[in-house]
Coordinates of N, CA and C and ligand atoms in Angstrom, one line a residue:
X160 N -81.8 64.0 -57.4 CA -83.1 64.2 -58.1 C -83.8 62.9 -58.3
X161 N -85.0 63.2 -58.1 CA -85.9 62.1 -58.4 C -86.2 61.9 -59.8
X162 N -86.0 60.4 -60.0 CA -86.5 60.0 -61.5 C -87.6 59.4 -61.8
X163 N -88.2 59.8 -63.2 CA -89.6 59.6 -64.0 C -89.5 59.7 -64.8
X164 N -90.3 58.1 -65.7 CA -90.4 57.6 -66.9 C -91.8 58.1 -67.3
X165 N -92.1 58.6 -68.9 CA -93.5 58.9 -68.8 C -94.1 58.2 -70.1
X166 N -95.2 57.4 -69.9 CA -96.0 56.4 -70.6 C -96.6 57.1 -71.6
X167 N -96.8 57.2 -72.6 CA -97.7 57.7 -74.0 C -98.5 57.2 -74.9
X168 N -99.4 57.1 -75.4 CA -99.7 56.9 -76.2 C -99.8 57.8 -77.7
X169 N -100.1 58.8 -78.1 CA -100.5 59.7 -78.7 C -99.7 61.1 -79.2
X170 N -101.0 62.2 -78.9 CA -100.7 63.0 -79.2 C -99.0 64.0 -78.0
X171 N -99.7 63.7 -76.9 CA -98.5 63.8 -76.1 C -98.8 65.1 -75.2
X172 N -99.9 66.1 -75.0 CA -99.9 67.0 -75.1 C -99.5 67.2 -73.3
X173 N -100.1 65.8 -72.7 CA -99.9 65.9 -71.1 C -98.4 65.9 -70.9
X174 N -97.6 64.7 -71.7 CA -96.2 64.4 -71.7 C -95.7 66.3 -72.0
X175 N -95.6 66.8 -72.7 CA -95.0 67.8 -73.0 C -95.4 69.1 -72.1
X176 N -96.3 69.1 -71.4 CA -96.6 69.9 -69.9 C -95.5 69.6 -69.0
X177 N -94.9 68.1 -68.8 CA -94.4 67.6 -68.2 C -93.2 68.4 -68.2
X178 N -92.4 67.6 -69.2 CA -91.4 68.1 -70.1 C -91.2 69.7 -69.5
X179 N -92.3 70.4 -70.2 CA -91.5 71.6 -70.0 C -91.8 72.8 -68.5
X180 N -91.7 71.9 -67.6 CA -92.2 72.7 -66.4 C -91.1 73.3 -66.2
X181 N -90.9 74.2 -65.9 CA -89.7 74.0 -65.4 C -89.3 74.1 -63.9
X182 N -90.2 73.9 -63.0 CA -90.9 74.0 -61.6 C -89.9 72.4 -61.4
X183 N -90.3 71.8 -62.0 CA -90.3 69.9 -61.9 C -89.0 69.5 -61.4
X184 N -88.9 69.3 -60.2 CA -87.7 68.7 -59.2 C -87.7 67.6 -59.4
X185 N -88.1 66.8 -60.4 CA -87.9 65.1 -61.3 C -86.9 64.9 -62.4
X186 N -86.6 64.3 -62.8 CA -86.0 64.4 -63.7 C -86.8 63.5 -64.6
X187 N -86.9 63.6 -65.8 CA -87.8 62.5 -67.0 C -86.7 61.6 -67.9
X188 N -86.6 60.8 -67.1 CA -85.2 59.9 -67.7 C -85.5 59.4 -69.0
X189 N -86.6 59.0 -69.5 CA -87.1 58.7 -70.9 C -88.7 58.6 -71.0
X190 N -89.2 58.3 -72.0 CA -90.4 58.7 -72.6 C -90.9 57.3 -73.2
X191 N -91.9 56.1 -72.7 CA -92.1 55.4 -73.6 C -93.4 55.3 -74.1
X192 N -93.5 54.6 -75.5 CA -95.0 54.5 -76.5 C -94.9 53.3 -76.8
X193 N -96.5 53.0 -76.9 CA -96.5 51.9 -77.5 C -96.5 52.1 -78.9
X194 N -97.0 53.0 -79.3 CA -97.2 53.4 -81.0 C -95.8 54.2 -81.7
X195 N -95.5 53.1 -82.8 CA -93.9 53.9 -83.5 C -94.2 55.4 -83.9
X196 N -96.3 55.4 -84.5 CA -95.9 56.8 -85.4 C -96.5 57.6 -84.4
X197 N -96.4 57.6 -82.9 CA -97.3 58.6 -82.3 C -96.5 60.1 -82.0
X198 N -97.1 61.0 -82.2 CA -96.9 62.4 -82.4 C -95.8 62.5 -81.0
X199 N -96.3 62.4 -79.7 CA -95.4 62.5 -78.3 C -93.9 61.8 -78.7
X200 N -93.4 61.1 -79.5 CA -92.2 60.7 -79.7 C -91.4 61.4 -80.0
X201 N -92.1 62.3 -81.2 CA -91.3 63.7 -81.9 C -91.3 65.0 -80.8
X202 N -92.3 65.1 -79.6 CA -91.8 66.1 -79.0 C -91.3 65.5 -77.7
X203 N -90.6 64.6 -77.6 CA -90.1 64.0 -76.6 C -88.5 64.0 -77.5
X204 N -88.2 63.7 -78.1 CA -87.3 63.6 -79.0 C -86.4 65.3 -79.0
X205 N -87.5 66.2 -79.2 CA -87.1 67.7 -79.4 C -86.8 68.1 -77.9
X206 N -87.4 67.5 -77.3 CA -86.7 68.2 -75.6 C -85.5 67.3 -75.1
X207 N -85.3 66.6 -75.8 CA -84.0 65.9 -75.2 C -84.4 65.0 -74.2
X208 N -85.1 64.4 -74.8 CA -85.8 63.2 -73.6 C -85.4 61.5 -74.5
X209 N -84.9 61.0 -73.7 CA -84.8 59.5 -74.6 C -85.9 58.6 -74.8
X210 N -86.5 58.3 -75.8 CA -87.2 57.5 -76.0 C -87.4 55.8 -76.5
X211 N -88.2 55.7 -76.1 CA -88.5 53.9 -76.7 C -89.4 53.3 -77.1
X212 N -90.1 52.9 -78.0 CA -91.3 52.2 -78.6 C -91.1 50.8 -78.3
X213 N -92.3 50.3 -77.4 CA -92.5 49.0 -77.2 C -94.0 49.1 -77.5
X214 N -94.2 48.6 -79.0 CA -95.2 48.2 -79.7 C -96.1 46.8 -79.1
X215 N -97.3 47.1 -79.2 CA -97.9 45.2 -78.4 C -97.9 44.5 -79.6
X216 N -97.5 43.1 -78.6 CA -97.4 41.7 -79.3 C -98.9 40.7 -79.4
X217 N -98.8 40.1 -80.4 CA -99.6 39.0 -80.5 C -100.0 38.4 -79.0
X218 N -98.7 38.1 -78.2 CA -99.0 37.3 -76.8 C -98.7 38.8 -75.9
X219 N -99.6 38.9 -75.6 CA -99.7 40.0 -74.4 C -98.5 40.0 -73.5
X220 N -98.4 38.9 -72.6 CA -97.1 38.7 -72.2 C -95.8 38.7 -72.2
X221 N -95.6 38.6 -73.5 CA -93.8 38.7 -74.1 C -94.6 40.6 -74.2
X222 N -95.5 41.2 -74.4 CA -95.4 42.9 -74.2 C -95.2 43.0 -72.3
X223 N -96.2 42.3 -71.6 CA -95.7 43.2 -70.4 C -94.0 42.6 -69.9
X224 N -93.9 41.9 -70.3 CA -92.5 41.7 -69.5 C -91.1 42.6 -69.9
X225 N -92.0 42.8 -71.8 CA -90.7 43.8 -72.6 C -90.8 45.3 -71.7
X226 N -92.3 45.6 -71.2 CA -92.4 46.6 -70.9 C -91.9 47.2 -69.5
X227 N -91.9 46.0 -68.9 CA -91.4 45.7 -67.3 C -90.0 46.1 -67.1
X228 N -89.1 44.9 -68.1 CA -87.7 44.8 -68.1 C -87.1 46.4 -68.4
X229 N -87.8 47.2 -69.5 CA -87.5 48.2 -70.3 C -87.5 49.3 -69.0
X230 N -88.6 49.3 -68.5 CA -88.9 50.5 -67.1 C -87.6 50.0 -65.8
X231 N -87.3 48.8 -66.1 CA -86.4 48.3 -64.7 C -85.3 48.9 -64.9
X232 N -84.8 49.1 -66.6 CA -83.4 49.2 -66.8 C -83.5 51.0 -66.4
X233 N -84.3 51.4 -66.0 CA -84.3 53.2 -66.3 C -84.5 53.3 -64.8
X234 N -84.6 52.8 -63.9 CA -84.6 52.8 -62.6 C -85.4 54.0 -61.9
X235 N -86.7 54.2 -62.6 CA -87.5 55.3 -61.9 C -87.6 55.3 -60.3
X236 N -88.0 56.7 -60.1 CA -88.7 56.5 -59.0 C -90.6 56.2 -58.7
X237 N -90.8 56.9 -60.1 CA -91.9 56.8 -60.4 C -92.2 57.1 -61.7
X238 N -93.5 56.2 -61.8 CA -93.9 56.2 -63.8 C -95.5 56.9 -63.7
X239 N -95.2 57.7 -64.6 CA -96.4 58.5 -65.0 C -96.8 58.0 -66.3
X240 N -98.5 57.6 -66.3 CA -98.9 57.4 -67.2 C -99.9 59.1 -67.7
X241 N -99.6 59.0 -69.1 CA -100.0 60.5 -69.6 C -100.9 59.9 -70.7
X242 N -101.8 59.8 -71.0 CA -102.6 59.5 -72.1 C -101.5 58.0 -72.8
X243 N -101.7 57.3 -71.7 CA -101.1 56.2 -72.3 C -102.2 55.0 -72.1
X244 N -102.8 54.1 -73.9 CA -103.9 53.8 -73.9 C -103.6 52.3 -73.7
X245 N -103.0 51.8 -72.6 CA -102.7 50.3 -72.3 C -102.5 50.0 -70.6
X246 N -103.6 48.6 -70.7 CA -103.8 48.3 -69.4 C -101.8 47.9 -68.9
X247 N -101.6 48.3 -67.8 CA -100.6 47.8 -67.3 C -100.4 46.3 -66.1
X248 N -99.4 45.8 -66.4 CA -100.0 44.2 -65.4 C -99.7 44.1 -64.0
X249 N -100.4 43.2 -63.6 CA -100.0 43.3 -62.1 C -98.8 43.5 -62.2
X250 N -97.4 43.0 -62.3 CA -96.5 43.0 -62.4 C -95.8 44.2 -62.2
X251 N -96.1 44.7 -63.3 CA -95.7 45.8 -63.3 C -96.1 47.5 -62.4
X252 N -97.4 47.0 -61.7 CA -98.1 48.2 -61.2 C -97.5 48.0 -59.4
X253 N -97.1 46.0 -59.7 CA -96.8 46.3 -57.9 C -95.1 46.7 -58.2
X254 N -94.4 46.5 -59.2 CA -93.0 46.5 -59.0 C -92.6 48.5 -59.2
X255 N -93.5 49.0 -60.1 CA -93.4 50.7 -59.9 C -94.1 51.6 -59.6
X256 N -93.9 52.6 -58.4 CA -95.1 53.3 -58.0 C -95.7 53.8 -59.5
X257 N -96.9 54.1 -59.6 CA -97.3 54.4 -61.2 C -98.3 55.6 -61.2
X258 N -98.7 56.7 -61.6 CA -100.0 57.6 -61.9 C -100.3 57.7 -63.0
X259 N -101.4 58.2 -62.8 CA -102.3 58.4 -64.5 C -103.1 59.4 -64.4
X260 N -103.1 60.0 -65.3 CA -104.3 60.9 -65.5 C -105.5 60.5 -66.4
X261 N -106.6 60.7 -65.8 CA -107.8 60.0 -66.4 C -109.0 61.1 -66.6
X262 N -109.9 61.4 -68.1 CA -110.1 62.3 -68.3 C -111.4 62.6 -67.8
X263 N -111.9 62.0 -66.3 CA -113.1 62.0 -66.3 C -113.1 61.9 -64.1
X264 N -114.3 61.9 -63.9 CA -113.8 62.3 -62.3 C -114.7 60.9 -61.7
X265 N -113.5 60.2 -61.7 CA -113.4 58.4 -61.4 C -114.1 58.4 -60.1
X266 N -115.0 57.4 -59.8 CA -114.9 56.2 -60.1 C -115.8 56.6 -61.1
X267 N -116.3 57.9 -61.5 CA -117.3 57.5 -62.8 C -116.8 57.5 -64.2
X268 N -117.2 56.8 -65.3 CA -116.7 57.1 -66.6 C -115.0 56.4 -66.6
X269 N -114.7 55.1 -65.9 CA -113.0 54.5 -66.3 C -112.9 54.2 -67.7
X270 N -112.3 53.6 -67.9 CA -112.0 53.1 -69.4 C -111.2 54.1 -70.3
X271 N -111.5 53.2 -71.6 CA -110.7 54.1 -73.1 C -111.6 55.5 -73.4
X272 N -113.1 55.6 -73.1 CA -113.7 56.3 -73.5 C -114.8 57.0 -72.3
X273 N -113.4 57.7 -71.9 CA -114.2 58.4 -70.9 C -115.4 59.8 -71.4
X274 N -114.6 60.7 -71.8 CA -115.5 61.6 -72.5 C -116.7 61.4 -73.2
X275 N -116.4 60.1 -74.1 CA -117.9 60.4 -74.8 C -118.6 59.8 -74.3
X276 N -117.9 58.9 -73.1 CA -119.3 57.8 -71.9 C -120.0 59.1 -70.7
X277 N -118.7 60.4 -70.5 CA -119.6 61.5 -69.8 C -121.0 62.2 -70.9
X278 N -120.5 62.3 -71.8 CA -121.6 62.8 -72.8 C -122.8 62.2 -73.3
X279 N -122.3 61.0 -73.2 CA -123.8 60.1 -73.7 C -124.6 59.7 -72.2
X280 N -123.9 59.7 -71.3 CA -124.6 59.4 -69.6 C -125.7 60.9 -69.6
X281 N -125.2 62.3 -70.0 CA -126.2 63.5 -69.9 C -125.7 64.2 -68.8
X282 N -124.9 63.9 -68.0 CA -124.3 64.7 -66.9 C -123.7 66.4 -67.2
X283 N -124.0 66.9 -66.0 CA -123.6 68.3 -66.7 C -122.0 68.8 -66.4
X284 N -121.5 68.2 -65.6 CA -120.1 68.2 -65.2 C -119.1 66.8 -64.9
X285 N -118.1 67.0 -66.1 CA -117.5 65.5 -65.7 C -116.2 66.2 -64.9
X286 N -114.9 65.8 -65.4 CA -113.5 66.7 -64.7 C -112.6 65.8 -65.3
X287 N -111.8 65.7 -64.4 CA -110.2 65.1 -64.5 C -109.6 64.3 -63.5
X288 N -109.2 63.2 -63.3 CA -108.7 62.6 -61.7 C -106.9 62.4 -61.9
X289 N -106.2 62.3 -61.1 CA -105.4 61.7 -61.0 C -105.1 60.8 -59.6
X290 N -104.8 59.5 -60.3 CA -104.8 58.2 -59.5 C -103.7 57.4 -59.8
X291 N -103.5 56.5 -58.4 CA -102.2 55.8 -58.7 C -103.1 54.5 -59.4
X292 N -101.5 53.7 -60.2 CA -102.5 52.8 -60.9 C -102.5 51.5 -59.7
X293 N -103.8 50.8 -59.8 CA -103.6 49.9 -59.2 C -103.8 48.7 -60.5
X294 N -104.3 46.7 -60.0 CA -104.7 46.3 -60.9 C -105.6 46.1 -62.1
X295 N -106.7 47.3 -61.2 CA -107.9 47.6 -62.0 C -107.7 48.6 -63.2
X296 N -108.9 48.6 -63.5 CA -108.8 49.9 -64.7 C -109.4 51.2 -64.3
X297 N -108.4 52.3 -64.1 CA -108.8 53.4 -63.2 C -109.5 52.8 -62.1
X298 N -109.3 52.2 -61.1 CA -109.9 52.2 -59.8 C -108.5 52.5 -58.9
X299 N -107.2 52.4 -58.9 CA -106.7 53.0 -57.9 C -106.8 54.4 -57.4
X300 N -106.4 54.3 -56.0 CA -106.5 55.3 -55.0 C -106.6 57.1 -55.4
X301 N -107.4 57.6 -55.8 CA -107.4 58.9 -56.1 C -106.5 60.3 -55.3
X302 N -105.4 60.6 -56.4 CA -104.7 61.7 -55.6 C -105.3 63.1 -55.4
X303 N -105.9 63.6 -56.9 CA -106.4 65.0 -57.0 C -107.5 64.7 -58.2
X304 N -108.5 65.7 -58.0 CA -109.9 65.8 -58.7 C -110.1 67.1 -59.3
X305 N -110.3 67.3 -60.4 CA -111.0 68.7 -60.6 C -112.2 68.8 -61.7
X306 N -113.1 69.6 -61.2 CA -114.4 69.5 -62.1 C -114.3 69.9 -63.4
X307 N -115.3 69.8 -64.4 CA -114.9 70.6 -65.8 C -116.8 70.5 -66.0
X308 N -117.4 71.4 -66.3 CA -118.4 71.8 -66.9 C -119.1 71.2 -68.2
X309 N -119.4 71.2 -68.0 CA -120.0 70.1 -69.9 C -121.3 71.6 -70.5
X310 N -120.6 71.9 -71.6 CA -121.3 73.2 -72.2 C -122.5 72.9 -72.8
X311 N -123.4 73.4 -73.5 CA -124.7 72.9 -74.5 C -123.7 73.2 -75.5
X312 N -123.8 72.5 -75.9 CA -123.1 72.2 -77.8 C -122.0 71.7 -77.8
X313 N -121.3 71.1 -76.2 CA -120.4 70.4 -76.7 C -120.5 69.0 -77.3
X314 N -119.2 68.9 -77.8 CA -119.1 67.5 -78.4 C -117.7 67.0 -78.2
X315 N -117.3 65.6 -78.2 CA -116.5 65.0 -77.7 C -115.2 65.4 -77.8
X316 N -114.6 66.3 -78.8 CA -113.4 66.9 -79.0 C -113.4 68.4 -78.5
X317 N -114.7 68.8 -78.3 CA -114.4 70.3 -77.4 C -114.3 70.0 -75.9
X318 N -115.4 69.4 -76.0 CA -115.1 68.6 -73.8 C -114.0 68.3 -73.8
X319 N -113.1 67.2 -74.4 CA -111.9 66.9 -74.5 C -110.7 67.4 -74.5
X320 N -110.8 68.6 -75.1 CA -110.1 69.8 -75.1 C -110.0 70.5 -73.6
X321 N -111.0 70.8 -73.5 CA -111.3 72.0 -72.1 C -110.7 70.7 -71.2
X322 N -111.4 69.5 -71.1 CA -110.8 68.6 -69.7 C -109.5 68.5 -69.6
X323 N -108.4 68.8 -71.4 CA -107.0 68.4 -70.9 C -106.1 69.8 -70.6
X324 N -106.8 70.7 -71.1 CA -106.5 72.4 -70.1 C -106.3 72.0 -69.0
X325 N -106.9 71.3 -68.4 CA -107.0 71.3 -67.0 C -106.0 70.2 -66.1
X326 N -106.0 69.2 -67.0 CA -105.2 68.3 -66.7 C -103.8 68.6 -66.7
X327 N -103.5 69.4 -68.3 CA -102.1 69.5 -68.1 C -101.2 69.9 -66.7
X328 N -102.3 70.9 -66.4 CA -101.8 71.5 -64.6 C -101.7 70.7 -63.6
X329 N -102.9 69.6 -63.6 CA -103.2 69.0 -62.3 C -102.2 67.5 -62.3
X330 N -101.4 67.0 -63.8 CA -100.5 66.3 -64.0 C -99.4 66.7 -63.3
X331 N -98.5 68.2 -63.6 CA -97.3 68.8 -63.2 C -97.8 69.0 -61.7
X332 N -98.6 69.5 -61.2 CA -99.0 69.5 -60.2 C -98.5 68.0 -59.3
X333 N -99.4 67.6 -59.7 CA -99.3 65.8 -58.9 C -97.9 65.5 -59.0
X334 N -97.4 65.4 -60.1 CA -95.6 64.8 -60.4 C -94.9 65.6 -58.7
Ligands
GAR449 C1 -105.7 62.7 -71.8 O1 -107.0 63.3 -71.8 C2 -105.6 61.5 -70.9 O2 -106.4 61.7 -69.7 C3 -106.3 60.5 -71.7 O3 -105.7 60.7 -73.0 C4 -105.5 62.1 -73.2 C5 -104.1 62.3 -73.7 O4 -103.9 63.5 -74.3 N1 -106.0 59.2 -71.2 C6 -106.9 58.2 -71.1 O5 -108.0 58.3 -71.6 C7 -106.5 56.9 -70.5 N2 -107.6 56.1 -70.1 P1 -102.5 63.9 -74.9 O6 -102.1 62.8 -75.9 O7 -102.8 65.2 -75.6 O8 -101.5 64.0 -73.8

């Protein structure tokens, strides 16, 4: 069976799609965050997924190398980034194949703040991409795309909502 490490930041909601496919011919060898108190630890924890917090450092560096070494010892086949809010380094993006899901339908809207840069742009439909990482910020190679609608009266945590409905699928999907 193929192995997969999955990146977090947060709430965890993509990570736990993951987790509980049960479709998923991968296996999820561990779960890592940069954040000690982020919510995905505790439901990574409850499915029996091993976890690890590598918090960032003062010197960026002594982080990507902790984070490098850390992924080397777990011997993925592939690392899924899931709402994980940290650029990754060259280093690391050429040494493990990598995906992410990005909440917006790339090349428009990359960054930390995709949703509310679709919302303040006026556009009536943003979506969801999933792409491998390359050294850029969201600019590697796009695997799958799907639209999402922008309602009148939304606002950043209801678009946000409806775009990770969508994602959750197109995550387990892609894996
Ligand atoms: C998702 O919308 C994911 O695309 C986004 O964070 C959310 C995580 O949700 N990631 C980024 O914006 C990365 N640039 P979750 O914590 O509920 O899984």
């Amino acid at each position: 069976m193929k192995r997969a490490v999955i990146l977090a930041s947060g709430n965890g909601s993509l990570a736990q799609a993951i987790i509980d496919d049960a479709q998923l011919s991968t296996q999820i060898v561990a779960l890592i965050s940069d954040r000690a108190d982020a919510l995905v630890l505790e439901r990574a924890r409850l499915s029996g997924i091993s976890t690890h917090v590598i918090e960032m450092k003062s010197n960026r560096q002594v982080w990507d190398r902790e984070i490098l070494d850390c992924v080397n010892n777990l011997k993925p086949d592939l690392v899924i980034s899931a709402g994980f809010m940290r650029i990754l380094s060259p280093d690391f993006v050429r040494t493990f194949p990598t995906i992410n899901s990005h909440p917006a339908l790339l090349p428009l809207f990359p960054g930390a703040h995709a949703v509310r840069d679709a919302l303040a742009a006026g556009v009536r439909e943003t979506g969801t991409t999933i792409h491998w990482v390359d050294e850029g910020v969201d600019t590697g190679k796009i695997i799958r795309q799907v639209k999402v609608s922008i309602l009148p009266g939304d606002n950043e945590a209801s678009l946000h909502e409806r775009i990770k409905e969508v994602e959750r699928g197109l995550i387990v999907a892609a894996v």
